[in-house]
XYZ file of C-alpha atoms in Angstrom:
200
model
C 132.907 134.854 -68.538
C 130.583 137.239 -66.671
C 129.179 136.748 -63.212
C 125.777 135.984 -64.703
C 127.314 133.240 -66.865
C 129.058 131.739 -63.852
C 125.790 131.617 -61.931
C 124.087 129.856 -64.842
C 126.780 127.173 -64.979
C 126.508 126.641 -61.244
C 122.740 126.262 -61.520
C 123.106 123.668 -64.272
C 125.688 121.673 -62.266
C 123.460 121.620 -59.201
C 120.499 120.531 -61.286
C 122.498 117.694 -62.815
C 123.635 116.577 -59.353
C 120.033 116.307 -58.174
C 118.922 114.479 -61.307
C 121.816 112.026 -61.133
C 121.098 111.081 -57.500
C 120.258 107.353 -57.456
C 116.594 106.301 -57.004
C 117.660 103.862 -54.289
C 118.939 106.686 -52.132
C 115.617 108.518 -52.446
C 113.720 105.382 -51.520
C 115.946 104.906 -48.474
C 114.698 108.111 -46.933
C 116.629 110.856 -48.641
C 113.355 112.749 -48.995
C 110.886 113.143 -46.132
C 107.908 112.157 -48.310
C 109.037 108.505 -48.755
C 109.023 107.471 -45.089
C 105.207 107.084 -44.726
C 105.189 104.727 -47.736
C 107.735 102.457 -46.068
C 105.736 102.490 -42.825
C 102.592 101.430 -44.703
C 104.494 98.604 -46.401
C 105.664 97.395 -42.992
C 102.103 97.330 -41.677
C 100.887 95.419 -44.744
C 103.692 92.892 -44.329
C 102.787 92.416 -40.663
C 99.110 91.859 -41.537
C 100.021 89.357 -44.264
C 102.282 87.505 -41.844
C 99.535 87.377 -39.192
C 97.015 86.037 -41.725
C 99.505 83.399 -42.870
C 100.112 82.301 -39.273
C 96.371 82.048 -38.589
C 95.855 80.061 -41.788
C 98.648 77.643 -40.938
C 97.241 77.210 -37.424
C 93.828 76.456 -38.923
C 95.296 73.875 -41.292
C 97.206 72.250 -38.437
C 94.028 72.044 -36.324
C 92.072 70.551 -39.243
C 94.757 67.950 -39.860
C 94.827 66.992 -36.197
C 91.087 66.776 -35.560
C 89.989 65.773 -39.057
C 92.772 63.437 -40.071
C 95.063 62.376 -37.234
C 92.366 61.756 -34.609
C 90.093 60.112 -37.189
C 92.934 57.813 -38.229
C 93.493 56.925 -34.596
C 89.843 55.825 -34.433
C 90.163 53.523 -37.463
C 93.227 51.609 -36.343
C 93.673 47.839 -36.661
C 91.476 47.123 -33.635
C 88.553 49.091 -35.105
C 88.998 47.446 -38.498
C 89.070 43.974 -36.925
C 85.949 44.819 -34.926
C 84.013 45.844 -38.030
C 85.239 42.773 -39.916
C 84.189 40.390 -37.130
C 80.796 42.078 -36.783
C 80.123 41.746 -40.515
C 81.047 38.057 -40.564
C 79.160 37.138 -37.378
C 76.061 39.103 -38.369
C 75.999 37.635 -41.867
C 76.138 34.067 -40.577
C 73.395 34.813 -38.031
C 71.104 36.320 -40.670
C 71.485 33.470 -43.141
C 71.363 30.542 -40.728
C 68.073 29.328 -39.253
C 66.107 26.182 -38.552
C 62.327 25.600 -38.354
C 62.747 24.233 -34.827
C 64.328 27.440 -33.521
C 63.151 30.269 -35.769
C 62.304 32.762 -33.026
C 65.649 32.293 -31.336
C 67.569 32.382 -34.633
C 65.897 35.574 -35.811
C 66.308 37.244 -32.420
C 70.030 36.477 -32.546
C 70.265 37.878 -36.063
C 68.396 41.071 -35.125
C 70.850 41.748 -32.303
C 73.448 42.410 -35.042
C 71.302 44.877 -37.001
C 70.332 48.538 -36.751
C 68.273 51.280 -38.379
C 65.976 50.798 -41.355
C 67.600 47.501 -42.196
C 66.580 46.089 -38.819
C 62.979 47.069 -39.546
C 63.156 45.530 -43.018
C 64.649 42.271 -41.733
C 62.041 42.010 -38.994
C 59.153 42.380 -41.454
C 60.764 40.083 -44.019
C 61.360 37.229 -41.580
C 57.899 37.530 -40.039
C 55.901 37.751 -43.257
C 57.912 35.624 -45.689
C 60.646 33.496 -44.145
C 58.789 32.184 -41.080
C 55.709 30.812 -42.937
C 57.864 29.225 -45.648
C 60.346 27.745 -43.187
C 57.587 26.177 -41.100
C 55.526 24.901 -44.004
C 58.417 23.472 -46.038
C 60.834 22.720 -43.182
C 63.474 25.013 -44.667
C 66.800 24.948 -42.881
C 69.809 27.006 -43.896
C 73.377 27.225 -42.713
C 75.886 29.808 -43.876
C 79.661 30.077 -43.613
C 81.914 32.985 -44.465
C 84.641 31.940 -46.879
C 86.409 35.280 -47.085
C 85.849 38.850 -45.987
C 87.667 42.144 -46.414
C 87.061 45.744 -45.374
C 86.556 47.968 -48.409
C 85.734 51.229 -46.575
C 86.593 52.278 -43.052
C 85.540 55.400 -41.152
C 85.311 56.202 -37.430
C 81.545 55.502 -37.304
C 80.852 53.471 -40.441
C 82.381 50.736 -42.562
C 81.738 48.566 -45.598
C 82.841 44.931 -45.667
C 82.779 42.613 -48.666
C 81.773 39.116 -47.550
C 81.921 35.904 -49.581
C 79.482 33.254 -48.360
C 78.755 29.582 -48.874
C 75.182 28.623 -47.968
C 73.509 25.249 -47.815
C 69.703 24.931 -47.740
C 67.601 21.818 -47.099
C 63.821 21.366 -47.134
C 61.100 18.729 -47.460
C 61.283 19.083 -51.220
C 65.066 18.877 -51.303
C 66.398 16.930 -48.317
C 69.829 16.536 -49.943
C 70.285 20.291 -49.871
C 71.143 22.996 -52.346
C 74.486 24.747 -52.266
C 74.933 28.405 -53.175
C 77.929 30.739 -53.193
C 77.427 34.496 -53.098
C 79.056 37.804 -52.261
C 77.489 40.566 -50.198
C 78.467 44.145 -49.461
C 77.742 44.644 -45.756
C 77.351 48.206 -44.468
C 77.957 48.814 -40.767
C 77.441 51.647 -38.334
C 78.974 52.104 -34.925
C 76.243 52.331 -32.267
C 77.253 52.620 -28.605
C 80.747 51.329 -29.427
C 79.328 48.265 -31.222
C 79.423 47.623 -34.973
C 75.938 46.805 -36.290
C 74.794 45.941 -39.806
C 72.860 48.775 -41.463
C 72.706 47.467 -45.048
C 73.083 44.134 -46.824
C 73.453 44.294 -50.608
C 74.236 41.358 -52.924
C 77.118 42.008 -55.295
């Protein structure tokens, strides 16, 4: 074998050694050109981690202020308050006597708020008062059962079942009626007031 042949074999062996070098070793920094790629990957990972931490902090804040604190405001005491307000207000609205109409309606209006207060005021003045005085209409209502169907920090809906008895000149023995009403409430200055009154 000549010197030229020996050099050729050596060149082939060196070439094979380079080709056979594992890819993992190159990626680990065997070549100087791979190091910037790893540095960029590290920066991207750090940015992703920071975004994930910010997102988790945002979710935690939302859960605390939107869920936990709201739940604290609709505890058993708040639910009982809305339930009592719905029952008391319903009885006041549906109970009146011709001898004490002004007082009865004033008491009822103290349990109401918003547009419904305006509606009730007009309705009692224009329709109920003339009829009650002319026909001596007297009504008394009692809540048979009531349950909260929706509860929020500043609003609630209560389903109320009512028995009502009405007497008049035309019917002195009285007429009995049973009904169910969906009572909407709003919290105004820490007091639950009726904002809607819808028969079911």
